[in-house]
Amino acid sequence: MDKVLLILSHGSKAESITEITYKMRDSISAKNLYSDVKVAFMEFNSPSIPEAIADICKEGAAEIIALPMFLYKGNHILHDIPKELKKAREENPYVTIYMADPIGFDERIADILIERAEGALCQI
């Protein structure tokens, strides 16, 4: 196992919300860009970030890309996730762990939001 993408999601008590994370995982996995695509959650769901990273390391990954499925740089992105990744790096010095940026501003997101707004007009 070479490069593993680890999608980081906030997590939720609502199962329908976590399903979106797994659908995203499946969609990215189908593109065959990474040796594996896994998910981890900040709160409410399993696996947690430390649990997921431990499992990935046991499977022999050389690199892990932690990809936050968050819109902006709030406390989880600025503090919580870096803290978890720092600890994981210390516990697994033979694995390189990267952290990607959150989604942030992107014209493609603006287009999706416009599409949703226009769709709301059709519901009246």
PDB file of C-alpha atoms in Angstrom, residues 3-5 27-37:
ATOM      1  CA  LYS A   3      -0.383   6.448  -0.919  1.00  0.00           C
ATOM      2  CA  VAL A   4      -3.645   6.471   1.037  1.00  0.00           C
ATOM      3  CA  LEU A   5      -6.157   9.301   0.958  1.00  0.00           C
ATOM      4  CA  SER A  27     -16.490   8.406  -5.828  1.00  0.00           C
ATOM      5  CA  ILE A  28     -12.838   9.307  -5.244  1.00  0.00           C
ATOM      6  CA  SER A  29     -11.845   5.658  -4.880  1.00  0.00           C
ATOM      7  CA  ALA A  30     -13.398   4.833  -8.268  1.00  0.00           C
ATOM      8  CA  LYS A  31     -10.911   7.196  -9.926  1.00  0.00           C
ATOM      9  CA  ASN A  32      -8.027   4.882  -8.883  1.00  0.00           C
ATOM     10  CA  LEU A  33      -5.679   7.722  -7.945  1.00  0.00           C
ATOM     11  CA  TYR A  34      -4.689   6.298  -4.559  1.00  0.00           C
ATOM     12  CA  SER A  35      -3.904   2.823  -3.332  1.00  0.00           C
ATOM     13  CA  ASP A  36      -6.837   3.229  -0.927  1.00  0.00           C
ATOM     14  CA  VAL A  37      -9.331   5.845   0.225  1.00  0.00           C
TER      15      VAL A  37
END
